[in-house]
Amino acid sequence: MLTIARWSGRLWSDVQKSKAQPVGLLFLLLCMLSLVPPVSEFTRAIFVGYWLKLLDGSYTYMVLMAGLALYLEIRFDGYLKARKSRVLEWSFFSTKGNTIYGPLKHKWLGWPYAIMLACCIPVLALAEELIFREFAHQFGLLALLLVSGPIFGLIHMSSGANVRRVICISLMGLAMAGVYLMIGLSGVFVFHASYNLIALGWVIIQLRLAQPLSRLRRRSQVVSATS
């Protein structure tokens, strides 16, 4: 399952006590800086009609396939998690889950951070496709598969991913390499960006459902303790 790093809601105390949360805050700062150049580029692209291509049938198909791919990954991730293997759960970080999603649980930072992530995800997806697919393919098919698979997965360990998540991300990277070979850079960009945006939406839904349920459990525990 897609998991989120623990975040108590106390921003600066968490930063002081945890070694992993600053990674999320650093990512937040990089997101803010990364918005500056793409805004002007994307604005110019609108005038030349590039984004009108998103209305093309093949691109719509990529969005639907991204949702299906996320569903399959969640199921496979759940299967690996059920193995309860210490090797699969090992990570460089002590926190459980993706540290990038950590600020989403913050009381006042959550929604602004979610909006910022949603704005940055297409930019980051394009950057990853240019590096892990377009650039790697220049060195041959073997290099494309190697960079898109295991190397692509291992890079995500920097955001707190454990071995289980690295396996899932590596397989997804290979799937994106296949999309790149069949449709090209623009198609895999739509697939990648849609996949990440749908995943972000799923994480937000999980959080919004989990918070009321946790409050309900605490209230029921208080009632049962006093009765």
Coordinates of C-alpha atoms in Angstrom, one line a residue:
M1 CA 0.0 0.0 0.0
L2 CA 1.0 3.6 -0.4
T3 CA 2.2 4.7 3.0
I4 CA 2.9 8.1 4.5
A5 CA 5.7 9.0 6.8
R6 CA 4.7 9.7 10.4
W7 CA 4.1 13.4 11.0
S8 CA 2.8 14.5 14.4
G9 CA 1.5 17.9 13.3
R10 CA 4.2 19.9 15.2
L11 CA 6.2 21.3 12.3
W12 CA 9.4 22.7 13.9
S13 CA 9.7 20.2 16.7
D14 CA 9.5 17.4 14.2
V15 CA 12.2 19.0 12.2
Q16 CA 14.4 19.2 15.2
K17 CA 13.8 15.7 16.4
S18 CA 13.6 13.7 13.2
K19 CA 16.4 13.1 10.6
A20 CA 13.9 12.2 7.9
Q21 CA 11.4 15.0 7.9
P22 CA 13.8 17.7 6.7
V23 CA 14.0 15.7 3.5
G24 CA 10.3 16.5 3.0
L25 CA 10.8 20.2 3.9
L26 CA 13.8 20.4 1.5
F27 CA 11.6 18.9 -1.2
L28 CA 9.0 21.6 -0.4
L29 CA 11.6 24.3 -1.0
L30 CA 12.8 22.7 -4.2
C31 CA 9.2 22.5 -5.4
M32 CA 8.8 26.2 -4.8
L33 CA 11.9 27.0 -6.7
S34 CA 11.1 24.6 -9.5
L35 CA 7.8 26.4 -10.3
V36 CA 9.6 29.6 -11.5
P37 CA 11.0 28.4 -14.9
P38 CA 8.3 26.0 -15.9
V39 CA 5.5 28.6 -15.6
S40 CA 6.9 30.7 -18.4
E41 CA 7.7 27.7 -20.5
F42 CA 4.2 26.2 -20.1
T43 CA 2.6 29.5 -20.8
R44 CA 4.4 29.8 -24.1
A45 CA 3.5 26.2 -24.9
I46 CA -0.2 26.9 -24.5
F47 CA 0.0 29.5 -27.3
V48 CA 1.5 27.1 -29.7
G49 CA -1.2 24.5 -29.0
Y50 CA 0.9 21.8 -27.4
W51 CA -1.4 21.1 -24.5
L52 CA -4.3 20.7 -27.0
K53 CA -2.7 17.4 -27.8
L54 CA -3.9 16.2 -24.4
L55 CA -7.4 15.9 -26.0
D56 CA -6.0 13.3 -28.3
G57 CA -7.5 9.8 -27.8
S58 CA -4.1 8.1 -27.2
Y59 CA -3.4 10.5 -24.4
T60 CA -6.8 9.9 -22.8
Y61 CA -6.0 6.2 -23.0
M62 CA -2.7 6.9 -21.2
V63 CA -4.6 8.6 -18.3
L64 CA -6.9 5.5 -17.9
M65 CA -3.9 3.2 -18.1
A66 CA -2.2 5.2 -15.4
G67 CA -5.1 4.6 -13.1
L68 CA -5.1 0.9 -13.9
A69 CA -1.3 0.7 -13.3
L70 CA -1.7 2.3 -9.9
Y71 CA -4.4 -0.1 -8.9
L72 CA -2.2 -3.1 -9.9
E73 CA 0.8 -1.7 -8.1
I74 CA -1.2 -1.2 -4.9
R75 CA -2.4 -4.8 -5.1
F76 CA 1.1 -6.1 -5.7
D77 CA 2.5 -3.9 -2.9
G78 CA -0.1 -5.3 -0.6
Y79 CA 0.9 -8.8 -1.6
L80 CA 4.6 -8.1 -0.8
K81 CA 3.6 -6.4 2.5
A82 CA 1.7 -9.4 3.6
R83 CA 4.9 -11.5 3.4
K84 CA 6.1 -9.6 6.5
S85 CA 9.7 -9.8 5.4
R86 CA 12.3 -7.7 7.3
V87 CA 14.3 -7.4 4.1
L88 CA 11.4 -6.0 2.1
E89 CA 10.7 -3.5 4.8
W90 CA 14.3 -2.2 5.2
S91 CA 14.9 1.4 4.4
F92 CA 17.7 4.0 5.0
F93 CA 15.2 6.1 7.0
S94 CA 13.6 5.2 10.4
T95 CA 10.2 6.6 9.3
K96 CA 7.7 4.3 7.7
G97 CA 6.6 5.6 4.3
N98 CA 7.4 8.3 1.8
T99 CA 8.8 11.4 3.6
I100 CA 7.6 13.5 0.7
Y101 CA 4.0 12.9 1.7
G102 CA 4.7 13.6 5.4
P103 CA 3.6 17.3 5.3
L104 CA 0.2 16.3 4.0
K105 CA -0.7 15.3 7.5
H106 CA 0.2 18.7 8.9
K107 CA -2.8 20.6 10.3
W108 CA -2.2 23.9 8.3
L109 CA 0.4 22.9 5.8
G110 CA -1.5 20.0 4.4
W111 CA -3.7 21.6 1.7
P112 CA -1.2 24.2 0.5
Y113 CA 1.5 21.5 0.3
A114 CA -0.9 19.2 -1.7
I115 CA -1.7 22.0 -4.2
M116 CA 2.0 22.7 -4.6
L117 CA 2.7 19.0 -5.1
A118 CA -0.1 18.8 -7.7
C119 CA 1.5 21.8 -9.6
C120 CA 5.0 20.3 -9.4
I121 CA 4.2 16.7 -10.3
P122 CA 3.9 17.3 -14.0
V123 CA 7.2 19.2 -14.0
L124 CA 9.0 16.4 -12.0
A125 CA 7.5 13.7 -14.2
L126 CA 8.8 15.5 -17.3
A127 CA 12.2 15.8 -15.8
E128 CA 12.3 12.2 -14.8
E129 CA 11.2 11.1 -18.3
L130 CA 13.9 13.2 -20.0
I131 CA 16.5 11.6 -17.8
F132 CA 15.4 8.0 -17.2
R133 CA 13.8 7.4 -20.6
E134 CA 14.8 9.9 -23.3
F135 CA 18.5 10.3 -22.2
A136 CA 19.0 6.6 -21.2
H137 CA 17.6 5.4 -24.6
Q138 CA 20.4 7.2 -26.4
F139 CA 22.8 4.5 -25.0
G140 CA 20.7 1.6 -26.2
L141 CA 17.8 -0.6 -25.1
L142 CA 19.7 -2.3 -22.4
A143 CA 20.7 1.0 -20.8
L144 CA 17.0 2.1 -21.1
L145 CA 15.8 -1.0 -19.2
L146 CA 18.6 -0.8 -16.6
V147 CA 18.1 2.9 -15.8
S148 CA 14.3 2.8 -16.1
G149 CA 14.0 -0.3 -13.8
P150 CA 16.4 -0.9 -10.9
I151 CA 18.2 2.5 -11.0
F152 CA 14.9 4.4 -11.2
G153 CA 13.7 2.4 -8.1
L154 CA 16.8 2.8 -6.1
I155 CA 16.8 6.6 -6.7
H156 CA 13.4 6.7 -4.8
M157 CA 15.1 5.4 -1.7
S158 CA 16.2 9.0 -1.1
S159 CA 12.5 9.8 -0.3
G160 CA 12.2 7.1 2.3
A161 CA 11.1 4.2 0.1
N162 CA 11.9 0.7 1.5
V163 CA 13.0 -2.3 -0.5
R164 CA 9.3 -3.3 -1.1
R165 CA 8.5 0.0 -2.6
V166 CA 11.8 0.0 -4.7
I167 CA 10.6 -3.3 -6.3
C168 CA 7.2 -1.8 -7.1
I169 CA 8.7 1.4 -8.5
S170 CA 11.3 -0.5 -10.5
L171 CA 8.5 -2.5 -12.2
M172 CA 6.6 0.6 -12.8
G173 CA 9.7 2.2 -14.3
L174 CA 10.0 -0.7 -16.7
A175 CA 6.3 -0.3 -17.7
M176 CA 7.0 3.4 -18.4
A177 CA 9.9 2.3 -20.6
G178 CA 7.5 0.2 -22.5
V179 CA 5.1 3.1 -22.9
Y180 CA 8.0 5.3 -24.1
L181 CA 9.1 2.8 -26.7
M182 CA 5.5 2.4 -28.0
I183 CA 4.3 6.0 -27.9
G184 CA 7.3 8.3 -27.2
L185 CA 8.2 11.0 -24.8
S186 CA 4.9 12.9 -24.8
G187 CA 2.9 9.7 -24.2
V188 CA 4.9 8.4 -21.3
F189 CA 5.0 12.0 -19.8
V190 CA 1.1 12.0 -19.7
F191 CA 1.2 8.4 -18.3
H192 CA 3.8 9.3 -15.6
A193 CA 2.2 12.6 -14.6
S194 CA -1.3 11.1 -14.5
Y195 CA 0.0 8.2 -12.4
N196 CA 1.6 10.5 -9.8
L197 CA -1.4 12.8 -9.7
I198 CA -3.8 9.9 -9.1
A199 CA -1.5 8.5 -6.4
L200 CA -1.5 11.9 -4.7
G201 CA -5.3 12.0 -4.8
W202 CA -5.4 8.5 -3.3
V203 CA -3.1 9.5 -0.5
I204 CA -5.2 12.6 0.3
I205 CA -8.4 10.5 0.3
Q206 CA -6.7 8.0 2.7
L207 CA -5.7 10.9 5.0
R208 CA -9.1 12.5 5.0
L209 CA -10.8 9.2 5.8
A210 CA -8.3 8.2 8.4
Q211 CA -8.5 11.4 10.5
P212 CA -12.2 11.2 11.2
L213 CA -12.0 7.5 11.9
S214 CA -9.1 8.0 14.3
R215 CA -11.0 10.7 16.2
L216 CA -14.0 8.4 16.3
R217 CA -11.9 5.6 17.8
R218 CA -10.5 8.0 20.4
R219 CA -13.9 9.1 21.4
S220 CA -15.2 5.5 21.7
Q221 CA -12.2 4.6 23.8
V222 CA -12.9 7.5 26.2
V223 CA -16.6 6.5 26.4
S224 CA -15.7 2.9 27.1
A225 CA -13.1 3.9 29.7
T226 CA -15.6 6.1 31.6
S227 CA -18.4 3.7 31.4

